[in-house]
Tab-separated table of C-alpha atoms and ligand atoms in Angstrom:
chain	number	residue	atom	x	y	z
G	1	UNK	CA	33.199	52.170	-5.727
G	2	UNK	CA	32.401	55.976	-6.414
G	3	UNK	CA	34.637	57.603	-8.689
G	4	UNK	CA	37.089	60.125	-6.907
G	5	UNK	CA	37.359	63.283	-9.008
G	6	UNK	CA	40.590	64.883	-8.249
G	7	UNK	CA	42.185	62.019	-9.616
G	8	UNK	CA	40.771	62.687	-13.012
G	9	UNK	CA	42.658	64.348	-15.541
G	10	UNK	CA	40.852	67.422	-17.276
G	11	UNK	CA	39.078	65.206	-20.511
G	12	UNK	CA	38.275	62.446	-18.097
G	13	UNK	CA	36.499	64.647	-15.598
G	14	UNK	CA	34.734	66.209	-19.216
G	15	UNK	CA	33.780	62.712	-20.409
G	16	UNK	CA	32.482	62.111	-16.951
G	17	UNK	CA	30.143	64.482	-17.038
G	18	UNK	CA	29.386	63.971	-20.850
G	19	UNK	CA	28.393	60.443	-19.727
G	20	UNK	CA	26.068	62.197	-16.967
G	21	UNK	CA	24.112	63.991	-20.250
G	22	UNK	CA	25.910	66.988	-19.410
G	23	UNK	CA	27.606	69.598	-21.686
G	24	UNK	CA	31.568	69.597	-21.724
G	25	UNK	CA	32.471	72.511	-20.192
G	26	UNK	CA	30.761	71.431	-16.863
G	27	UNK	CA	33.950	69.037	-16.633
G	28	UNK	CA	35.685	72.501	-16.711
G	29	UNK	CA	34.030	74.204	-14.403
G	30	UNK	CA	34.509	71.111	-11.854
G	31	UNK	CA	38.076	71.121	-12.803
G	32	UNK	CA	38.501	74.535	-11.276
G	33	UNK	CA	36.603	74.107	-8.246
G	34	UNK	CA	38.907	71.127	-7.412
G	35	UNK	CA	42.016	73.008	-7.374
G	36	UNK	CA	40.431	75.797	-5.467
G	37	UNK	CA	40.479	73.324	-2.631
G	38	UNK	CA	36.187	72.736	-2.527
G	39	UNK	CA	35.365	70.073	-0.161
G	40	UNK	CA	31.596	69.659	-1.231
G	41	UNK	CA	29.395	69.409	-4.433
G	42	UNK	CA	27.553	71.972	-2.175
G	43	UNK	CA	30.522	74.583	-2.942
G	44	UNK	CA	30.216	74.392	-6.924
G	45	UNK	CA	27.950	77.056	-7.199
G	46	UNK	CA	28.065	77.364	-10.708
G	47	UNK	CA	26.816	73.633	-11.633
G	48	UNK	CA	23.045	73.336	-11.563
G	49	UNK	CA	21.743	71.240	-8.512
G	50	UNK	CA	20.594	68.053	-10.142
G	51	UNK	CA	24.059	67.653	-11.711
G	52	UNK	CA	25.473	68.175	-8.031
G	53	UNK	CA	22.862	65.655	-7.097
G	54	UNK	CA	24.234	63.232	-9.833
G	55	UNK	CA	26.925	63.640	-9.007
G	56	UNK	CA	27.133	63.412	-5.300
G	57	UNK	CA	25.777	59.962	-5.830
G	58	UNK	CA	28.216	58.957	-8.294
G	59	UNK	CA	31.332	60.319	-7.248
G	60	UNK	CA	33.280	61.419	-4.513
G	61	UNK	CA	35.918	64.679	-4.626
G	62	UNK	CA	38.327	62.442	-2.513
G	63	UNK	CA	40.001	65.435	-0.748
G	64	UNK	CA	42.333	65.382	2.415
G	65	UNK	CA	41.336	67.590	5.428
G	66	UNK	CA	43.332	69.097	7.938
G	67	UNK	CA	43.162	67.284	11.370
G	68	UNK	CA	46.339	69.182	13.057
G	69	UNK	CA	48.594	71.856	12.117
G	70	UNK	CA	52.036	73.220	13.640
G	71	UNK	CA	53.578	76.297	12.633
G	72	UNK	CA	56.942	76.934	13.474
G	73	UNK	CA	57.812	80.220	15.024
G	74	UNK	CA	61.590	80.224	13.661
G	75	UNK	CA	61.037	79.963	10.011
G	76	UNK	CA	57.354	78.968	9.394
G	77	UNK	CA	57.778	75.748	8.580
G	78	UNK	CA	54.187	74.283	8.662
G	79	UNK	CA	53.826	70.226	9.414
G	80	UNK	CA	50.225	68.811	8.841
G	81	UNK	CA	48.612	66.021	9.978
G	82	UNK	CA	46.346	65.384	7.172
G	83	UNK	CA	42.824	62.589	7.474
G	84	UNK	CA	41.951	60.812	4.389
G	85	UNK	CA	38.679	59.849	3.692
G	86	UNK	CA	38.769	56.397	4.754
G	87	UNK	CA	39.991	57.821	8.285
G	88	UNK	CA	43.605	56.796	7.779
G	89	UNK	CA	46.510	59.840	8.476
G	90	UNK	CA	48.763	61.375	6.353
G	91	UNK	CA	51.659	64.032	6.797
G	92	UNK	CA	52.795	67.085	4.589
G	93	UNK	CA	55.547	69.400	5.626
G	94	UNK	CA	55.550	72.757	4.000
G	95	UNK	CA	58.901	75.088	3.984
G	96	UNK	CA	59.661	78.254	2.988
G	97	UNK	CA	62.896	78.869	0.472
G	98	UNK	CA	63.792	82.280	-0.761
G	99	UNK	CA	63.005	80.862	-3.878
G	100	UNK	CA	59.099	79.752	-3.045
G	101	UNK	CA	57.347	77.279	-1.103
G	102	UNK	CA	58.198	73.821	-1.361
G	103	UNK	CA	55.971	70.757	0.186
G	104	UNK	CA	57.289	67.720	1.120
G	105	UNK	CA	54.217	65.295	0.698
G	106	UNK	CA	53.556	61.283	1.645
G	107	UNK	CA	53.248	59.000	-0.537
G	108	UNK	CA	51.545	55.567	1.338
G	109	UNK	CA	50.063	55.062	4.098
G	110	UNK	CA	52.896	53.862	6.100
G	111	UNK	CA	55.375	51.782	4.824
G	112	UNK	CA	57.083	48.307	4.116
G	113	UNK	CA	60.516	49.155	3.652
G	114	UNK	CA	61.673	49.099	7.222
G	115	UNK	CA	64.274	51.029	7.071
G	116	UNK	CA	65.566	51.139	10.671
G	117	UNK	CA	65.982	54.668	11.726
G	118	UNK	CA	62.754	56.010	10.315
G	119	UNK	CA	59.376	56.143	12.187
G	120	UNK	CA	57.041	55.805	8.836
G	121	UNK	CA	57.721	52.192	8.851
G	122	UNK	CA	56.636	51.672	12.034
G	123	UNK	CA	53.344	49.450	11.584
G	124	UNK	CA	54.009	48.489	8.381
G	125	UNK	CA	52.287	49.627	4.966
G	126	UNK	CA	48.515	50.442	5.124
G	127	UNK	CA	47.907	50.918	1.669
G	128	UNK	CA	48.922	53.043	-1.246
G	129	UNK	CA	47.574	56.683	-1.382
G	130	UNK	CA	45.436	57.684	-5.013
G	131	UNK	CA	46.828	60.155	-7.286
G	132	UNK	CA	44.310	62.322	-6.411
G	133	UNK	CA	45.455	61.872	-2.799
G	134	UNK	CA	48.637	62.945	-3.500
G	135	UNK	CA	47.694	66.210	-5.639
G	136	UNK	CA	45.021	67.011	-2.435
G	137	UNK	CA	47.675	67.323	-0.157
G	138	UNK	CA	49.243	70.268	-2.011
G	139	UNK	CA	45.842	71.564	-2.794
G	140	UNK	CA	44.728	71.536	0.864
G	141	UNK	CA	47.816	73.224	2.004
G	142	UNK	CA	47.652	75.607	-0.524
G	143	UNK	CA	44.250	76.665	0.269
G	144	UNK	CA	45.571	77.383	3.791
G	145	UNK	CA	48.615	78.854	3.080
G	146	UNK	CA	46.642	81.248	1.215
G	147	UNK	CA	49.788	81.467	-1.320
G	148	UNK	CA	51.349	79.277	-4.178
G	149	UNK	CA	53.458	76.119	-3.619
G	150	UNK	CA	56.031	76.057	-6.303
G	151	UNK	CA	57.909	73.219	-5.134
G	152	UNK	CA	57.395	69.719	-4.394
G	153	UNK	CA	59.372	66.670	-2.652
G	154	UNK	CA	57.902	63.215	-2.660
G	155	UNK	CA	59.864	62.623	0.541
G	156	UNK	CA	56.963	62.188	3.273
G	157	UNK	CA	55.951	58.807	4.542
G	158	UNK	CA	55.877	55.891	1.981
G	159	UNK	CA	58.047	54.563	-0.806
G	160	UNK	CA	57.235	56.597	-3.795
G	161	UNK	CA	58.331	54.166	-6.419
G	162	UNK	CA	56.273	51.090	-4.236
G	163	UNK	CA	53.361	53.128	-5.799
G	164	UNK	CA	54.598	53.868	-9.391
G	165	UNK	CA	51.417	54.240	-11.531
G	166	UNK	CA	49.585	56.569	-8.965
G	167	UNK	CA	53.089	58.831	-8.647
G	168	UNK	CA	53.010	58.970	-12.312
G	169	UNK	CA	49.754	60.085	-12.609
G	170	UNK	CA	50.407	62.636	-9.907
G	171	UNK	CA	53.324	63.604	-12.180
G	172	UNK	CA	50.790	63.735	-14.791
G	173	UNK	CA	48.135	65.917	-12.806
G	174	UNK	CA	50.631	68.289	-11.080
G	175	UNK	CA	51.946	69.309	-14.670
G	176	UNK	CA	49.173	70.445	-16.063
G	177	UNK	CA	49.020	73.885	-17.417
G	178	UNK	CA	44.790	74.444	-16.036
G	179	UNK	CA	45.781	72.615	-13.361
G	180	UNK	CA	48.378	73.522	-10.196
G	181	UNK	CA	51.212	74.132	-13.261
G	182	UNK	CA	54.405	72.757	-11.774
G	183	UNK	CA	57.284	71.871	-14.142
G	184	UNK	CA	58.514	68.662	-13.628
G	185	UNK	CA	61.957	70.410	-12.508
G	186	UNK	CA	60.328	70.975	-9.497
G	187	UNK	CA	59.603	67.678	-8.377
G	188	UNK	CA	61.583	65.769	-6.738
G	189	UNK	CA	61.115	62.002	-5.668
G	190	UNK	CA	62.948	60.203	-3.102
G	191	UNK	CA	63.817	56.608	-2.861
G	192	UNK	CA	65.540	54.072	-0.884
G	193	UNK	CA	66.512	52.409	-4.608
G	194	UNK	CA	63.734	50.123	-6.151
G	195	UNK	CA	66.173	49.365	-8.838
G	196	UNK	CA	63.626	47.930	-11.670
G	197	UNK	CA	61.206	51.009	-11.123
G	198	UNK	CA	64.239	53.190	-11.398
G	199	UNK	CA	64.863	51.809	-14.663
G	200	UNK	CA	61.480	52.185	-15.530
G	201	UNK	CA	61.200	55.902	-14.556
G	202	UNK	CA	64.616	56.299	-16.388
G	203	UNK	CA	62.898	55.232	-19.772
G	204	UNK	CA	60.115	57.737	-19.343
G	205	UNK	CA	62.288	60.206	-19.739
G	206	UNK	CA	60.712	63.115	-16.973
G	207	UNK	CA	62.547	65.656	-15.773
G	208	UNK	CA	62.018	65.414	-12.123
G	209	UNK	CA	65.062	64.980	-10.083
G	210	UNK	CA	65.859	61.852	-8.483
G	211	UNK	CA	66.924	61.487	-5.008
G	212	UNK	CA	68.376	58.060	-3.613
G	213	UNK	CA	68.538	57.339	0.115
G	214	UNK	CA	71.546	55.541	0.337
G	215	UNK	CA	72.861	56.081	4.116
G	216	UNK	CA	76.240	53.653	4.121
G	217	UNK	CA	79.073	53.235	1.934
G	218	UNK	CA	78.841	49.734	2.047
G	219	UNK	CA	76.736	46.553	1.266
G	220	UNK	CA	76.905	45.086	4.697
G	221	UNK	CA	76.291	48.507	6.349
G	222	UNK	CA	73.176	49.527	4.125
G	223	UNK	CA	71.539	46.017	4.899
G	224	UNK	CA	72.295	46.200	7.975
G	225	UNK	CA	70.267	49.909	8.425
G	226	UNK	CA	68.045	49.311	5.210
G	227	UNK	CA	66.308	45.572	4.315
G	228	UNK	CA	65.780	46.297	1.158
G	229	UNK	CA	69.978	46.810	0.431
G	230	UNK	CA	69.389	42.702	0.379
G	231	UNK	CA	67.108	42.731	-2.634
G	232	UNK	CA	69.064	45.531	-4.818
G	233	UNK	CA	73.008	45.847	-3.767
G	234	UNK	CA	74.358	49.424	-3.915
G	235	UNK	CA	76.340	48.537	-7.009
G	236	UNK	CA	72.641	47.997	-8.507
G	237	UNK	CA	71.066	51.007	-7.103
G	238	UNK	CA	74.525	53.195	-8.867
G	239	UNK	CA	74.263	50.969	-11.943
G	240	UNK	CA	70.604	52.172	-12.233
G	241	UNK	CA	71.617	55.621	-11.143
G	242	UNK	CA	73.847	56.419	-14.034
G	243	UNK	CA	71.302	54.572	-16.404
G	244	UNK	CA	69.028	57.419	-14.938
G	245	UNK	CA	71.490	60.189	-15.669
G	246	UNK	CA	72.350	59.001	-19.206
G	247	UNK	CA	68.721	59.038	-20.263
G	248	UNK	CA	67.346	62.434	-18.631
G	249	UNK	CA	70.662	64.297	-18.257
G	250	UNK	CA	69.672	64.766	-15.057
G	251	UNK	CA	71.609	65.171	-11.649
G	252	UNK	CA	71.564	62.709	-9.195
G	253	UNK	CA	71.057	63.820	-5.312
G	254	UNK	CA	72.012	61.443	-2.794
G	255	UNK	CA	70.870	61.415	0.733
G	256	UNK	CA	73.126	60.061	3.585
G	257	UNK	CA	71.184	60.405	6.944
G	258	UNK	CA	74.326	60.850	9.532
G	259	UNK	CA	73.684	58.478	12.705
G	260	UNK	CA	76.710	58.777	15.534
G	261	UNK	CA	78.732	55.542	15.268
G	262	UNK	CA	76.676	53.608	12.757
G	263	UNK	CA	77.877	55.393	9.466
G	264	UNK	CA	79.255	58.776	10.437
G	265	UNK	CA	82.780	58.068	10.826
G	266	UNK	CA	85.653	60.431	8.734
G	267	UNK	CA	86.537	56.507	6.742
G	268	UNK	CA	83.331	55.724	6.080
G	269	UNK	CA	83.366	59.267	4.359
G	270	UNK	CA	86.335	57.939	2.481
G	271	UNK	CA	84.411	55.205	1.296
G	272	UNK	CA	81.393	56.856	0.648
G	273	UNK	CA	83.569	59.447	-1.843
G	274	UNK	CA	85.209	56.837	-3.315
G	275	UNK	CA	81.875	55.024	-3.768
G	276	UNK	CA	80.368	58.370	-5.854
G	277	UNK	CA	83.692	59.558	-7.414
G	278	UNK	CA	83.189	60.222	-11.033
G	279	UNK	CA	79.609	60.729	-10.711
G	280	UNK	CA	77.143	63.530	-11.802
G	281	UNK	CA	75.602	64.268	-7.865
G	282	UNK	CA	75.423	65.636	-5.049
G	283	UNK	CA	75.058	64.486	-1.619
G	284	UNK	CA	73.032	65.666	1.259
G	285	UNK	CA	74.123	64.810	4.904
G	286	UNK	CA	71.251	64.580	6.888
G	287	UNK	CA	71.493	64.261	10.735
G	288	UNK	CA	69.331	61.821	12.174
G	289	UNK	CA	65.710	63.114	13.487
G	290	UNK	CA	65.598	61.017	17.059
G	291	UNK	CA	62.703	58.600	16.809
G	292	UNK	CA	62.102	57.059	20.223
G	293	UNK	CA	61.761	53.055	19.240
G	294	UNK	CA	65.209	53.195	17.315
G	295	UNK	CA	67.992	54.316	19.606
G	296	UNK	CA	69.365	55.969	16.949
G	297	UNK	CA	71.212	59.695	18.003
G	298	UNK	CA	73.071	62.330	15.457
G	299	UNK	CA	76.736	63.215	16.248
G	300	UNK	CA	77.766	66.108	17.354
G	301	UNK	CA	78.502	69.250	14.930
G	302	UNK	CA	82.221	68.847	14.322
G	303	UNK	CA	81.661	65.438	13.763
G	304	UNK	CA	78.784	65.966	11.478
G	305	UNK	CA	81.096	68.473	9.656
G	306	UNK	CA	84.536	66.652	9.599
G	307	UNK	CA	82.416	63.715	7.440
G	308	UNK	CA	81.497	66.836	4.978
G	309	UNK	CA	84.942	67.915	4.268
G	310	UNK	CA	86.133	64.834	3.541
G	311	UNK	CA	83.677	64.293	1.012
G	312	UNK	CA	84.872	67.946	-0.005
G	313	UNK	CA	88.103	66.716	0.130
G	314	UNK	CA	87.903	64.065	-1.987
G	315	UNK	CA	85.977	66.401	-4.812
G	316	UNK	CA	82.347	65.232	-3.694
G	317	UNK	CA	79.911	68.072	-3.099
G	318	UNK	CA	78.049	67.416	0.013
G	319	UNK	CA	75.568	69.737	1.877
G	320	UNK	CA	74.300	69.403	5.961
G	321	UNK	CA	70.729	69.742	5.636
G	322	UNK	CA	69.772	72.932	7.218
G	323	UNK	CA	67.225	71.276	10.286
G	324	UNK	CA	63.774	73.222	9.379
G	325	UNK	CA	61.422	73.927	12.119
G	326	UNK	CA	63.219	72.653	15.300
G	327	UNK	CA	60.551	73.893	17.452
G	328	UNK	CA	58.068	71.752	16.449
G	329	UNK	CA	60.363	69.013	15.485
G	330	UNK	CA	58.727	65.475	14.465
G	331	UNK	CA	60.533	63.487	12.126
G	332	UNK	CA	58.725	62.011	9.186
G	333	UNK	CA	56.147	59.829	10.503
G	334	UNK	CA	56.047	60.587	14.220
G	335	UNK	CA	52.580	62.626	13.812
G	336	UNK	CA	50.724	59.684	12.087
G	337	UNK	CA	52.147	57.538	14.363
G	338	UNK	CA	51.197	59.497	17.806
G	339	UNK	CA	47.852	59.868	16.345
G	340	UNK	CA	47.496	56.034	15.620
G	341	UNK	CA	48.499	55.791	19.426
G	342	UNK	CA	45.958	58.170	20.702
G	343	UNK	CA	42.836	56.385	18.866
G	344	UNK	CA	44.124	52.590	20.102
G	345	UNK	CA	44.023	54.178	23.270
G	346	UNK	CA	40.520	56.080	22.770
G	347	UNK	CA	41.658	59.336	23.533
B	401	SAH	N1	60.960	56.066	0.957
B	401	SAH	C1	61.647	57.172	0.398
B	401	SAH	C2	61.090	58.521	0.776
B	401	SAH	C3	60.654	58.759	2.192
B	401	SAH	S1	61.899	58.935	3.418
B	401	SAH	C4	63.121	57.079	0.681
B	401	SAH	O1	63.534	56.155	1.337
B	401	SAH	O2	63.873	57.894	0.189
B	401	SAH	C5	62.619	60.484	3.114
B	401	SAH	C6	64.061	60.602	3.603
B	401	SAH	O3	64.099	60.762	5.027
B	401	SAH	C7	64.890	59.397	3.291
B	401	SAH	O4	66.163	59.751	2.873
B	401	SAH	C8	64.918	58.697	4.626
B	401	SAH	O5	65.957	57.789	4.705
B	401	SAH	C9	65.036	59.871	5.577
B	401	SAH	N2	64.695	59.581	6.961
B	401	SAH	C10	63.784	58.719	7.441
B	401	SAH	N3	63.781	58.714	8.796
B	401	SAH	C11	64.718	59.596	9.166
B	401	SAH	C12	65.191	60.041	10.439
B	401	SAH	N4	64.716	59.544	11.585
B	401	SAH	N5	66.166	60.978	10.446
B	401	SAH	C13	66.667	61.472	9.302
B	401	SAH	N6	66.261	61.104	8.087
B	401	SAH	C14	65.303	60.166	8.016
C-alpha cells in the first residue's frame, strides 16, 4: 500500500520526506501544494524531479476529482459528484450563507444504517472514506469555487461517527493553522446517535457542534423509520446528549426530517417538545427530499408549519430548513446512486 499524502499531518509529511534523504522543508513545500488542490507530483514544480520520482513510487496524493457538477441557478448551490481513486463515488454539496460558504461533505461510501427514508443507504456500506478523503473533498471544491469554504457539515452520505478515527483526524487536519484553518466552531457532524462514540467524542472535549438525527418522538416510531433506534433507545441517545453538553458547553441541534403521516402530526409535536423540554437545543424540521424506492412524501406547508409552532408553543426553538437548490434537487445520495445504476448498466 502507497502512502496517501493528504492524509498526513504537516511533521508526518516532513518525516516522510526526511526518511526519503530529503531536507525538512520539502515536507513544507508538499504541504502547500496539497491544499492548493495539485493532482500530480508533475504539478510540484518546486521539488526537484528525482524526489517527485521517489515519490511517485512511494506515495500517492489520494485526491478526489470531479466527475459531475450542478449549479443551481436560484441560489448557487453547487452538488458534486465526486470519483475516488479506487473508482467508487462520493457527493459534496456546497451552499452559499451570507455568512460564507459552507460544504456539506460524505463521510463513507454508502452506508449501513438503513435508515428508511434516505437514499445513501441504499446498497449498503462500501467502505469508510480516509481522512485525507474527507479534507480532498473541500480542497477540490475549493479549487473550483475559486473562493474560501469557511464552513463545514459532516452531513453527506455515511455515518460520521461509524468512522471515528478518520473524522477525528479530519478534525485534526481541517484545524490546522498552515493548513485549510477552520475552527472547530465551524464544523458540524451529524449523527443518527451512536451512543458509545458520542460519549467518546464528548470526552475529547472539541468544539464542533453536534447534530443528532432523531426524526420521531418515540421509541417505537424511531425504530420503526431508523434500525439503529433498536441498538441505542432515544432515552440513550438524550442521556448521551446532555453528557455532550455538560462536557463542551456546547448546543445541541436536533434534526427531525418531517414525512406526511409517519411523524408530522401537531401530537407528535407535543411529544417531541415534551421529549426536549429543558434542554440546551435547537431543532431543525426538515421536509422529506422524495427518494423514489421509499414512498416517503413531505406534507404540505401549513402542515409542515403547524408542527413548528407547536414546538414554539411549547418553548422549543425549531427552524424549517430553508430547501437549497430546488432546481437541481437530489437528496443526499441519489447522485452516487444514479451513477452506480448507469455503470451496472454500461452506459
Ligand atoms: N448519518 C448521519 C449523517 C448523514 S444524513 C445522520 O444520520 O445524521 C444527514 C441528514 O439528512 C440526517 O438528518 C438524515 O436523517 C437526513 N436525511 C436523509 N435522507 C433524507 C431525505 N430523503 N429527506 C430529508 N432528510 C434526509
Amino acid at each position: 500500500m502507497k502512502t496517501e499524502l493528504i492524509s498526513l499531518n504537516l511533521s508526518e509529511l516532513e518525516a516522510l520526506v526526511q526518511k526519503l534523504g530529503q531536507p525538512k522543508f520539502r515536507g513544507k513545500q508538499i504541504y502547500e501544494w496539497l491544499y492548493k488542490g495539485a493532482e500530480s507530483f508533475d504539478d510540484m514544480k518546486n521539488l526537484p524531479k528525482d524526489l517527485r520520482q521517489k515519490l511517485s513510487e512511494e506515495a500517492d496524493i489520494g485526491t478526489v476529482k470531479i466527475s459531475e457538477k450542478f449549479v443551481s441557478k436560484i441560489d448557487e448551490t453547487r452538488k458534486y459528484l465526486l470519483q475516488l481513486k479506487d473508482g467508487n463515488y462520493v457527493e459534496a454539496v456546497l451552499m452559499k450563507y451570507e455568512y460564507g460558504y459552507t460544504i456539506c461533505i460524505s463521510t463513507q461510501v454508502g452506508c449501513k444504517m438503513g435508515c428508511k427514508f434516505c437514499a445513501s443507504t441504499i446498497g449498503g456500506k462500501e467502505r469508510d472514506l480516509t481522512a485525507g478523503e474527507l479534507l480532498s473533498q473541500i480542497i477540490c471544491v475549493q479549487k473550483d469555487l475559486g473562493q474560501r469554504i469557511s464552513n463545514i457539515v459532516m452531513m453527506g452520505i455515511g455515518e460520521p461517527l461509524d468512522n471515528f478515527d478518520n473524522v477525528l483526524k479530519f478534525i485534526e487536519l481541517v484545524n490546522a493553522p498552515g493548513g485549510l484553518n477552520i475552527g472547530q466552531r465551524h464544523i458540524s457532524l451529524s449523527t443518527c446517535g451512536l451512543v458509545d462514540k458520542m460519549r467518546d467524542l464528548a470526552d475529547r472535549q472539541l468544539q464542533i457542534t453536534l447534530l443528532i438525527s432523531l426524526h420521531a418522538p418515540n421509541n417505537e416510531k424511531r425504530s420503526a423509520i431508523m434500525p439503529i433506534n433498536k441498538k441505542y433507545s432515544i432515552e440513550e441517545v438524550l442521556s448521551a446528549c446532555d453528557y455532550y453538553i455538560e462536557k463542551t458547553g456546547r448546543r445541541i441541534s436536533f434534526e427531525y426530517t418531517l414525512i406526511s403521516g409517519v411523524n408530522d402530526s401537531v401530537t407528535e409535536a407535543d411529544e417531541l417538545a415534551t421529549l426536549l423540554c429543558g434542554k440546551l437545543c435547537h431543532v431543525n424540521l426538515i421536509p422529506v427530499n422524495k427518494v423514489e424506492e421509499t414512498g416517503f412524501e413531505k406534507g404540505d406547508k401549513a402542515r409542515i408549519e403547524a408542527f413548528r409552532k407547536q414546538l414554539e408553543k411549547r418553548g422549543i426553538q425549531a427552524t424549517v430548513r430553508r430547501e437549497m437548490g430546488s432546481d437541481i434537487n437530489a437528496a443526499c445520495g441519489q447522485l452516487r446512486k444514479k451513477k452506480n445504476i448507469e455503470l451496472q448498466n454500461g452506459e
